[in-house]
Coordinates of C-alpha atoms and ligand atoms in Angstrom, one line a residue:
M89 CA -1.3 18.5 -6.4
V90 CA -0.1 17.0 -3.2
T91 CA -1.5 13.5 -2.9
L92 CA -1.1 13.0 0.8
E93 CA -0.5 15.5 3.6
I94 CA -0.2 14.4 7.3
A95 CA 0.3 16.8 10.1
G96 CA 0.8 16.1 13.8
L97 CA -0.7 12.6 13.6
R98 CA -1.0 10.8 17.0
K99 CA -2.4 7.4 17.9
S100 CA -2.3 5.5 21.2
Y101 CA -3.4 2.1 22.2
G102 CA -4.4 2.7 25.8
K103 CA -1.4 4.3 27.4
F104 CA 1.0 3.2 24.6
Q105 CA 1.8 5.9 22.0
A106 CA 2.1 4.1 18.7
L107 CA 2.4 7.3 16.6
K108 CA 3.9 10.3 18.3
G109 CA 3.1 13.2 16.0
I110 CA 3.8 12.3 12.3
D111 CA 4.3 15.0 9.6
L112 CA 4.6 13.7 6.1
T113 CA 3.8 15.0 2.6
L114 CA 3.7 12.9 -0.6
E115 CA 3.5 14.3 -4.1
R116 CA 3.7 11.8 -6.9
G117 CA 5.5 8.5 -7.5
L118 CA 6.7 5.7 -5.3
F119 CA 7.4 6.5 -1.7
G120 CA 8.9 4.0 0.7
L121 CA 7.9 3.8 4.4
L122 CA 10.7 1.9 6.2
G123 CA 10.8 0.7 9.8
P124 CA 11.5 -2.3 11.9
N125 CA 8.7 -4.5 13.3
G126 CA 6.6 -2.6 15.8
A127 CA 7.6 0.9 14.5
G128 CA 4.1 1.9 13.7
K129 CA 3.9 1.4 9.9
T130 CA 0.7 -0.7 10.0
T131 CA -0.9 1.7 12.4
L132 CA -0.2 4.6 10.1
I133 CA -1.4 2.6 7.1
K134 CA -4.6 1.5 8.8
I135 CA -5.4 5.1 9.7
L136 CA -4.8 6.2 6.1
S137 CA -7.0 3.4 4.9
T138 CA -9.8 4.7 7.1
L139 CA -9.7 1.4 9.2
L140 CA -8.5 3.0 12.4
A141 CA -9.4 6.2 14.3
Y142 CA -6.8 8.6 15.5
E143 CA -6.7 11.1 18.3
E144 CA -4.8 14.1 17.0
G145 CA -3.6 15.6 13.8
E146 CA -4.8 16.1 10.3
V147 CA -4.7 14.0 7.2
F148 CA -5.6 15.2 3.7
V149 CA -5.8 12.9 0.7
H150 CA -5.9 14.9 -2.6
G151 CA -7.1 17.8 -0.6
L152 CA -9.9 16.0 1.3
N153 CA -9.9 15.8 5.1
L154 CA -9.8 12.2 6.3
R155 CA -11.7 13.0 9.5
T156 CA -14.6 14.8 7.9
E157 CA -14.7 13.4 4.4
G158 CA -13.7 9.8 5.1
H159 CA -16.2 8.3 2.6
Q160 CA -14.8 10.3 -0.3
V161 CA -11.3 9.6 0.8
R162 CA -12.0 5.8 0.8
Q163 CA -13.0 6.0 -2.8
M164 CA -9.7 7.5 -3.8
L165 CA -7.7 4.8 -2.1
G166 CA -6.4 1.4 -3.3
Y167 CA -5.2 -0.7 -0.4
L168 CA -3.3 -4.0 -0.2
P169 CA -3.2 -5.1 3.4
Q170 CA -0.3 -7.1 4.9
Q171 CA -2.5 -10.2 5.1
V172 CA -5.0 -10.3 2.2
N173 CA -7.8 -12.9 2.4
L174 CA -8.5 -14.0 -1.1
P175 CA -11.4 -16.3 -1.8
L176 CA -9.6 -19.4 -2.9
Q177 CA -12.6 -21.0 -4.7
F178 CA -13.1 -18.0 -7.0
T179 CA -11.2 -17.5 -10.2
G180 CA -8.9 -14.4 -10.3
E181 CA -11.4 -12.8 -12.7
E182 CA -14.5 -13.6 -10.5
F183 CA -12.7 -12.1 -7.5
L184 CA -11.9 -8.9 -9.3
E185 CA -15.4 -8.5 -10.7
Y186 CA -16.7 -8.9 -7.2
A187 CA -14.2 -6.3 -5.9
A188 CA -15.0 -3.9 -8.7
S189 CA -18.7 -4.1 -7.9
M190 CA -17.9 -3.4 -4.2
K191 CA -16.0 -0.3 -5.5
G192 CA -19.1 0.9 -7.2
V193 CA -18.5 -0.2 -10.8
L194 CA -22.0 -1.4 -11.3
D195 CA -22.3 -1.5 -15.1
K196 CA -21.4 -5.1 -16.2
R197 CA -19.5 -4.1 -19.3
A198 CA -17.6 -1.3 -17.6
R199 CA -16.7 -3.8 -14.9
K200 CA -15.4 -6.4 -17.4
R201 CA -13.3 -3.7 -19.1
E202 CA -11.9 -2.5 -15.7
V203 CA -11.1 -6.1 -14.7
E204 CA -9.4 -6.8 -18.0
R205 CA -7.3 -3.6 -17.7
V206 CA -6.0 -4.4 -14.2
L207 CA -5.3 -8.1 -15.1
I208 CA -3.1 -6.9 -17.9
E209 CA -1.3 -4.3 -15.7
V210 CA -0.3 -7.0 -13.2
N211 CA 0.4 -9.6 -15.9
L212 CA -2.2 -12.1 -14.8
E213 CA -4.5 -12.1 -17.8
E214 CA -3.5 -15.7 -18.7
C215 CA -4.5 -17.0 -15.3
A216 CA -7.7 -15.0 -15.0
K217 CA -9.9 -18.1 -15.3
K218 CA -7.9 -20.2 -12.9
K219 CA -9.0 -20.6 -9.3
V220 CA -7.1 -18.5 -6.8
K221 CA -6.2 -21.6 -4.8
S222 CA -3.9 -22.7 -7.8
Y223 CA -2.0 -19.4 -7.7
S224 CA 1.6 -19.1 -6.3
G225 CA 2.3 -16.6 -3.5
G226 CA 3.6 -14.1 -6.0
M227 CA 0.5 -14.4 -8.2
K228 CA -1.8 -13.9 -5.2
Q229 CA 0.1 -10.7 -4.3
R230 CA -0.3 -9.5 -7.9
L231 CA -4.0 -10.3 -7.7
G232 CA -4.1 -8.2 -4.5
I233 CA -2.4 -5.3 -6.3
A234 CA -4.9 -5.7 -9.2
Q235 CA -7.7 -5.3 -6.7
A236 CA -6.0 -2.2 -5.3
L237 CA -5.7 -0.7 -8.9
L238 CA -9.5 -1.0 -9.6
G239 CA -11.1 2.3 -10.1
E240 CA -7.9 4.3 -10.7
P241 CA -7.3 5.4 -7.1
K242 CA -5.3 8.6 -6.4
L243 CA -3.3 6.9 -3.7
I244 CA -2.3 3.2 -3.5
I245 CA -1.2 1.9 -0.1
V246 CA 0.7 -1.4 0.1
D247 CA 1.7 -2.9 3.5
E248 CA 4.7 -5.2 3.5
P249 CA 4.0 -6.8 0.2
T250 CA 7.0 -9.1 -0.2
A251 CA 6.8 -10.9 3.2
G252 CA 6.6 -14.6 2.5
L253 CA 7.5 -14.4 -1.2
D254 CA 10.4 -16.4 -2.6
P255 CA 13.4 -14.5 -4.0
A256 CA 12.2 -14.7 -7.7
E257 CA 8.7 -13.6 -6.8
R258 CA 10.1 -10.8 -4.7
I259 CA 12.1 -9.4 -7.6
R260 CA 9.1 -9.7 -10.0
F261 CA 6.9 -8.0 -7.5
R262 CA 9.4 -5.2 -7.0
N263 CA 9.6 -4.6 -10.7
L264 CA 5.8 -4.5 -11.0
I265 CA 5.6 -1.9 -8.2
A266 CA 8.3 0.1 -9.8
S267 CA 6.6 0.3 -13.1
L268 CA 3.2 1.1 -11.5
G269 CA 4.9 3.9 -9.5
E270 CA 5.9 5.6 -12.7
Q271 CA 2.2 6.6 -13.3
R272 CA 0.8 6.7 -9.8
T273 CA 1.4 7.6 -6.2
I274 CA 2.1 4.6 -4.1
L275 CA 3.0 4.4 -0.4
L276 CA 4.9 1.2 0.2
S277 CA 5.6 0.0 3.7
T278 CA 8.4 -2.5 4.3
H279 CA 11.2 -3.3 6.7
I280 CA 13.4 -4.5 3.8
V281 CA 15.4 -1.7 2.2
S282 CA 16.0 -3.7 -1.0
D283 CA 12.2 -3.7 -1.6
I284 CA 12.4 0.0 -2.4
E285 CA 16.0 0.8 -3.3
L286 CA 15.7 0.3 -7.0
S287 CA 12.4 2.1 -7.4
C288 CA 11.6 4.7 -4.7
E289 CA 13.0 8.2 -4.9
Q290 CA 11.7 9.3 -1.6
A291 CA 11.5 7.4 1.7
A292 CA 10.8 7.9 5.4
V293 CA 12.0 5.8 8.3
L294 CA 9.6 5.3 11.2
L295 CA 11.1 4.3 14.5
Q296 CA 9.1 3.8 17.7
G297 CA 6.3 5.9 16.4
E298 CA 8.4 8.8 15.2
L299 CA 9.7 9.7 11.7
E300 CA 13.5 9.7 12.1
F301 CA 14.3 10.4 8.5
K302 CA 12.5 11.9 5.5
G303 CA 14.3 12.4 2.2
S304 CA 15.7 10.8 -0.9
L305 CA 17.0 7.3 -1.0
S306 CA 20.5 8.6 -1.9
E307 CA 20.4 10.7 1.2
L308 CA 19.4 7.6 3.2
A309 CA 22.2 5.6 1.6
S310 CA 24.7 8.4 2.4
L311 CA 23.9 8.1 6.1
A312 CA 26.2 5.8 8.1
D313 CA 25.4 2.2 7.1
G314 CA 25.1 1.7 10.9
F315 CA 21.9 3.8 10.9
V316 CA 20.1 1.2 8.7
Y317 CA 21.4 -1.7 10.8
E318 CA 20.7 0.1 14.1
V319 CA 17.1 0.3 13.2
G320 CA 17.1 -3.4 12.3
I321 CA 16.3 -3.0 8.6
P322 CA 18.0 -5.7 6.6
Ligands
LIG666 P1 5.2 -4.9 11.8 O1 6.2 -4.7 10.8 O2 5.5 -6.0 12.8 O3 3.8 -5.1 11.3 P2 4.6 -2.1 12.4 O4 5.7 -1.2 12.1 O5 3.6 -2.3 11.3 O6 5.2 -3.6 12.7 P3 2.4 -1.7 14.2 O7 1.7 -3.0 13.9 O8 1.8 -0.4 13.7 O9 3.9 -1.7 13.7 O10 2.6 -1.6 15.8 C1 3.1 -0.5 16.4 C2 3.1 -0.7 17.9 O11 1.8 -0.7 18.4 C3 3.7 -2.0 18.3 O12 4.4 -1.9 19.6 C4 2.4 -2.9 18.6 O13 2.7 -3.9 19.6 C5 1.4 -1.9 19.1 N1 0.1 -2.2 18.7 C6 -0.4 -2.4 17.4 N2 -1.7 -2.7 17.4 C7 -2.1 -2.7 18.7 C8 -3.4 -2.9 19.4 N3 -4.5 -3.2 18.7 N4 -3.3 -2.8 20.7 C9 -2.2 -2.5 21.4 N5 -1.0 -2.3 20.9 C10 -1.0 -2.4 19.5

């Protein structure tokens, strides 16, 4: 089944058109959304995450219409925003338990099992009882991903996850995303090509609110190198 289908999506802020008619279909796996600062990536992601209204177009997540079935769509999504506010005084485990209850996992034992599962998936089980304020930037991002994995969402949306990470943490995070993408559908937004080149098979490039490219990473790589530099993607 198609996980995400977007047709003719438009969004304006006042007179400024941030998205000028986006068409995009995602089936399974890891999909990279590339684009320089200001291209419209966060706008698109906020719409998909049901945080922002849109004027025109249709969006379906796993066959459900975002406009009319937003509540059900929200339950199918895992979202890691660009700036995630983690409660620093909580332990990783406490935060995830709280997040799981917010996602509707009300039974205490089921919640514990779910939290244990996602901690293992992101390799944080040994730090589960440590306070979030003692975590490195990379650990915080992995905790954010763990939160997005709660409840086995059909679509995981990750917005610029490696901004602010040091090179070693960046590599670790990329490897984690790549392994998660083997089993799931993940839309990963970034302006850094190397965030996705080892793991994504499909990508799209957003430029000034329009999708300028959709296809495989090998097709993207075969375009003139200049294309990538022209759009300001390192
Ligand atoms: P970045 O990588 O810098 O986050 P982006 O590709 O995610 O960039 P958006 O944040 O979606 O881009 O912004 C797209 C355009 O819309 C930019 O020109 C931005 O200035 C504008 N924009 C975003 N939010 C608003 C807003 N609330 N009001 C007015 N303009 C906005």
